[in-house]
Amino acid sequence: EVQLVESGGGLVKPGGSLRLSCAASGFTFSSYSMNWVRQAPGKGLEWISYISKSGSVKDADSVKGRFVISRDNDKNELFLQMNSLRAEDTATYYCVREILVGTPIWAFDIWGQGTMVTVSS
Amino acid sequence: DIQMTQSPSSLSASLGDRVTITCRASQSIDTNLNWYQQKPGKAPELLIYAASTLQTGAPSRFSGSGSGTEFTLTISSLQREDLATYYCQQSYSTLITFGQGTRLDIK
């Protein structure tokens, strides 16, 4: 079964750091680009970070310079290092697989169950 | 950034109704438009990609259309299990953006 399982969420104080992990299984992880998408409580979806198969990255302006996406293709894991956390970073964070569905059109076809991050003093 | 605007933000419909949700992009995105369904308490799921192609396993009562800046998601006959929030998403730009969501309730 194709699966993504996030971990590492929790309560952290403003200015603190947290590292999220995502374990992939059931597919060849190294063959896919991956993303992090977050959702604040009661709000919509916000894409925040992308990493290609080979490790090139893109970030949304809202997290640029504070969050770092990375991957370990040998261990089938995706990571999100979150630094200088703010109250507005409070959200459920989803690990998401990206697939090519057209030329060139991409979509997010597999989502993890999410891990909750709360930034509060 | 490309802005995605959905309408309505919420709607209530009866079982068996035909439901249409609209998504507009702030610039042309060709057919680089995907739709996701998020049921209460669950992660989103891909419903339609490339504006009009139904994801494997998605019910055939769902359909998508459009290109350029205007897109629609249609449910031909609303079922109880369609209670969810629906999001459009553009992948034309390297900076991915979602619409704000349309919450669909059953009357």
GROMACS .gro file of C-alpha atoms in nm:
model
  228
    1GLU     CA    1   0.000   0.000   0.000
    2VAL     CA    2   0.126   0.344  -0.093
    3GLN     CA    3   0.156   0.539   0.229
    4LEU     CA    4   0.300   0.855   0.380
    5VAL     CA    5   0.323   0.886   0.758
    6GLU     CA    6   0.421   1.212   0.920
    7SER     CA    7   0.564   1.251   1.270
    8GLY     CA    8   0.736   1.511   1.485
    9GLY     CA    9   0.456   1.757   1.546
   10GLY     CA   10   0.383   1.905   1.885
   11LEU     CA   11   0.374   2.217   2.099
   12VAL     CA   12   0.662   2.462   2.065
   13LYS     CA   13   0.721   2.817   2.191
   14PRO     CA   14   0.748   3.111   1.953
   15GLY     CA   15   1.102   3.134   1.820
   16GLY     CA   16   1.158   2.764   1.872
   17SER     CA   17   1.238   2.486   1.627
   18LEU     CA   18   1.082   2.158   1.526
   19ARG     CA   19   1.172   1.887   1.275
   20LEU     CA   20   0.898   1.699   1.095
   21SER     CA   21   0.954   1.362   0.933
   22CYS     CA   22   0.757   1.172   0.673
   23ALA     CA   23   0.809   0.801   0.615
   24ALA     CA   24   0.721   0.679   0.268
   25SER     CA   25   0.633   0.323   0.180
   26GLY     CA   26   0.478   0.123  -0.102
   27PHE     CA   27   0.646   0.312  -0.385
   28THR     CA   28   0.992   0.406  -0.512
   29PHE     CA   29   1.043   0.721  -0.306
   30SER     CA   30   1.349   0.836  -0.496
   31SER     CA   31   1.147   0.858  -0.819
   32TYR     CA   32   0.911   1.129  -0.696
   33SER     CA   33   0.921   1.494  -0.608
   34MET     CA   34   0.770   1.568  -0.268
   35ASN     CA   35   0.601   1.861  -0.097
   36TRP     CA   36   0.480   1.992   0.235
   37VAL     CA   37   0.135   2.151   0.251
   38ARG     CA   38  -0.012   2.298   0.569
   39GLN     CA   39  -0.356   2.385   0.693
   40ALA     CA   40  -0.418   2.623   0.983
   41PRO     CA   41  -0.713   2.528   1.207
   42GLY     CA   42  -1.037   2.593   1.021
   43LYS     CA   43  -0.853   2.739   0.723
   44GLY     CA   44  -0.759   2.638   0.371
   45LEU     CA   45  -0.459   2.462   0.222
   46GLU     CA   46  -0.124   2.635   0.182
   47TRP     CA   47   0.165   2.485  -0.015
   48ILE     CA   48   0.496   2.564   0.161
   49SER     CA   49   0.786   2.356   0.030
   50TYR     CA   50   0.894   2.137  -0.263
   51ILE     CA   51   1.191   1.910  -0.320
   52SER     CA   52   1.272   1.737  -0.647
   53LYS     CA   53   1.398   1.381  -0.687
   54SER     CA   54   1.751   1.514  -0.705
   55GLY     CA   55   1.717   1.761  -0.417
   56SER     CA   56   1.644   2.100  -0.572
   57VAL     CA   57   1.402   2.298  -0.357
   58LYS     CA   58   1.143   2.575  -0.367
   59ASP     CA   59   0.972   2.746  -0.076
   60ALA     CA   60   0.673   2.972  -0.029
   61ASP     CA   61   0.757   3.327   0.076
   62SER     CA   62   0.582   3.266   0.410
   63VAL     CA   63   0.850   3.017   0.520
   64LYS     CA   64   1.153   3.115   0.311
   65GLY     CA   65   1.464   3.149   0.523
   66ARG     CA   66   1.300   2.974   0.821
   67PHE     CA   67   1.200   2.627   0.698
   68VAL     CA   68   1.427   2.378   0.521
   69ILE     CA   69   1.297   2.079   0.326
   70SER     CA   70   1.524   1.779   0.274
   71ARG     CA   71   1.506   1.411   0.190
   72ASP     CA   72   1.692   1.085   0.245
   73ASN     CA   73   1.627   0.863  -0.055
   74ASP     CA   74   1.810   0.571   0.105
   75LYS     CA   75   1.577   0.574   0.405
   76ASN     CA   76   1.263   0.681   0.213
   77GLU     CA   77   1.213   0.983   0.434
   78LEU     CA   78   1.115   1.345   0.384
   79PHE     CA   79   1.193   1.614   0.640
   80LEU     CA   80   1.094   1.968   0.725
   81GLN     CA   81   1.321   2.160   0.960
   82MET     CA   82   1.121   2.449   1.100
   83ASN     CA   83   1.308   2.734   1.272
   84SER     CA   84   1.204   3.070   1.415
   85LEU     CA   85   0.850   2.944   1.455
   86ARG     CA   86   0.564   3.190   1.484
   87ALA     CA   87   0.208   3.163   1.607
   88GLU     CA   88   0.089   3.180   1.246
   89ASP     CA   89   0.279   2.858   1.171
   90THR     CA   90   0.026   2.670   1.383
   91ALA     CA   91  -0.124   2.415   1.145
   92THR     CA   92  -0.156   2.055   1.041
   93TYR     CA   93   0.138   1.973   0.816
   94TYR     CA   94   0.086   1.725   0.533
   95CYS     CA   95   0.354   1.534   0.346
   96VAL     CA   96   0.245   1.508  -0.019
   97ARG     CA   97   0.366   1.315  -0.323
   98GLU     CA   98   0.371   1.492  -0.658
   99ILE     CA   99   0.307   1.320  -0.989
  100LEU     CA  100   0.325   1.428  -1.351
  101VAL     CA  101  -0.027   1.408  -1.496
  102GLY     CA  102   0.021   1.601  -1.818
  103THR     CA  103   0.284   1.784  -2.017
  104PRO     CA  104   0.376   1.954  -1.801
  105ILE     CA  105   0.107   1.933  -1.536
  106TRP     CA  106   0.165   1.813  -1.183
  107ALA     CA  107  -0.078   1.708  -0.911
  108PHE     CA  108  -0.060   1.595  -0.551
  109ASP     CA  109  -0.181   1.236  -0.558
  110ILE     CA  110  -0.085   1.091  -0.220
  111TRP     CA  111  -0.123   1.274   0.112
  112GLY     CA  112  -0.019   1.170   0.461
  113GLN     CA  113  -0.260   1.193   0.752
  114GLY     CA  114  -0.092   1.509   0.879
  115THR     CA  115   0.090   1.610   1.195
  116MET     CA  116  -0.022   1.902   1.410
  117VAL     CA  117   0.219   2.180   1.505
  118THR     CA  118   0.113   2.432   1.767
  119VAL     CA  119   0.323   2.741   1.830
  120SER     CA  120   0.225   2.902   2.157
  121SER     CA  121   0.382   3.032   2.474
  122ASP     CA  122   0.188   3.466  -0.734
  123ILE     CA  123  -0.116   3.333  -0.919
  124GLN     CA  124  -0.430   3.393  -0.715
  125MET     CA  125  -0.705   3.132  -0.722
  126THR     CA  126  -1.058   3.240  -0.630
  127GLN     CA  127  -1.339   2.993  -0.573
  128SER     CA  128  -1.709   3.063  -0.565
  129PRO     CA  129  -1.917   3.017  -0.373
  130SER     CA  130  -1.726   2.986  -0.045
  131SER     CA  131  -2.002   2.762   0.085
  132LEU     CA  132  -2.320   2.609  -0.042
  133SER     CA  133  -2.596   2.385   0.076
  134ALA     CA  134  -2.770   2.148  -0.163
  135SER     CA  135  -3.014   1.858  -0.153
  136LEU     CA  136  -2.941   1.498  -0.232
  137GLY     CA  137  -2.968   1.442  -0.607
  138ASP     CA  138  -2.899   1.807  -0.692
  139ARG     CA  139  -2.655   1.912  -0.960
  140VAL     CA  140  -2.381   2.119  -0.796
  141THR     CA  141  -2.130   2.349  -0.965
  142ILE     CA  142  -1.826   2.514  -0.810
  143THR     CA  143  -1.623   2.774  -0.996
  144CYS     CA  144  -1.252   2.850  -0.974
  145ARG     CA  145  -1.092   3.153  -1.136
  146ALA     CA  146  -0.722   3.216  -1.183
  147SER     CA  147  -0.565   3.563  -1.180
  148GLN     CA  148  -0.385   3.480  -1.506
  149SER     CA  149  -0.407   3.208  -1.768
  150ILE     CA  150  -0.296   2.868  -1.640
  151ASP     CA  151  -0.395   2.663  -1.950
  152THR     CA  152  -0.531   2.340  -1.801
  153ASN     CA  153  -0.285   2.324  -1.509
  154LEU     CA  154  -0.572   2.297  -1.264
  155ASN     CA  155  -0.648   2.025  -1.012
  156TRP     CA  156  -0.940   1.968  -0.775
  157TYR     CA  157  -0.919   1.812  -0.430
  158GLN     CA  158  -1.186   1.686  -0.193
  159GLN     CA  159  -1.133   1.709   0.181
  160LYS     CA  160  -1.383   1.530   0.401
  161PRO     CA  161  -1.419   1.642   0.765
  162GLY     CA  162  -1.118   1.541   0.974
  163LYS     CA  163  -0.939   1.381   0.680
  164ALA     CA  164  -0.651   1.467   0.450
  165PRO     CA  165  -0.735   1.603   0.105
  166GLU     CA  166  -0.766   1.363  -0.188
  167LEU     CA  167  -0.702   1.429  -0.555
  168LEU     CA  168  -1.033   1.430  -0.739
  169ILE     CA  169  -0.967   1.576  -1.086
  170TYR     CA  170  -0.639   1.669  -1.254
  171ALA     CA  171  -0.547   1.865  -1.563
  172ALA     CA  172  -0.884   2.042  -1.539
  173SER     CA  173  -1.099   1.755  -1.661
  174THR     CA  174  -0.947   1.412  -1.597
  175LEU     CA  175  -1.106   1.209  -1.321
  176GLN     CA  176  -0.859   1.054  -1.079
  177THR     CA  177  -0.867   0.675  -1.066
  178GLY     CA  178  -1.130   0.564  -0.817
  179ALA     CA  179  -1.318   0.892  -0.807
  180PRO     CA  180  -1.693   0.859  -0.872
  181SER     CA  181  -1.809   0.937  -1.225
  182ARG     CA  182  -2.066   1.190  -1.099
  183PHE     CA  183  -1.773   1.431  -1.062
  184SER     CA  184  -1.653   1.620  -1.367
  185GLY     CA  185  -1.431   1.916  -1.440
  186SER     CA  186  -1.404   2.161  -1.725
  187GLY     CA  187  -1.237   2.483  -1.826
  188SER     CA  188  -0.910   2.628  -1.943
  189GLY     CA  189  -0.726   2.957  -1.922
  190THR     CA  190  -0.868   3.141  -1.622
  191GLU     CA  191  -1.208   2.985  -1.554
  192PHE     CA  192  -1.279   2.634  -1.436
  193THR     CA  193  -1.572   2.441  -1.296
  194LEU     CA  194  -1.622   2.132  -1.084
  195THR     CA  195  -1.961   1.968  -1.125
  196ILE     CA  196  -2.132   1.698  -0.923
  197SER     CA  197  -2.409   1.561  -1.141
  198SER     CA  198  -2.620   1.412  -0.861
  199LEU     CA  199  -2.522   1.498  -0.504
  200GLN     CA  200  -2.472   1.206  -0.268
  201ARG     CA  201  -2.445   1.218   0.112
  202GLU     CA  202  -2.080   1.113   0.102
  203ASP     CA  203  -1.997   1.425  -0.103
  204LEU     CA  204  -2.014   1.635   0.215
  205ALA     CA  205  -1.671   1.795   0.205
  206THR     CA  206  -1.467   2.103   0.126
  207TYR     CA  207  -1.341   2.128  -0.230
  208TYR     CA  208  -1.021   2.305  -0.331
  209CYS     CA  209  -0.884   2.401  -0.669
  210GLN     CA  210  -0.508   2.424  -0.715
  211GLN     CA  211  -0.289   2.560  -0.994
  212SER     CA  212   0.038   2.396  -1.090
  213TYR     CA  213   0.119   2.633  -1.379
  214SER     CA  214   0.353   2.835  -1.162
  215THR     CA  215   0.638   2.683  -0.963
  216LEU     CA  216   0.477   2.852  -0.663
  217ILE     CA  217   0.171   2.636  -0.614
  218THR     CA  218  -0.146   2.805  -0.493
  219PHE     CA  219  -0.486   2.680  -0.382
  220GLY     CA  220  -0.826   2.837  -0.388
  221GLN     CA  221  -0.975   2.926  -0.051
  222GLY     CA  222  -1.208   2.627  -0.061
  223THR     CA  223  -1.581   2.566  -0.108
  224ARG     CA  224  -1.761   2.401   0.180
  225LEU     CA  225  -2.046   2.181   0.060
  226ASP     CA  226  -2.324   2.093   0.304
  227ILE     CA  227  -2.620   1.864   0.254
  228LYS     CA  228  -2.960   2.021   0.318
   0.00000   0.00000   0.00000
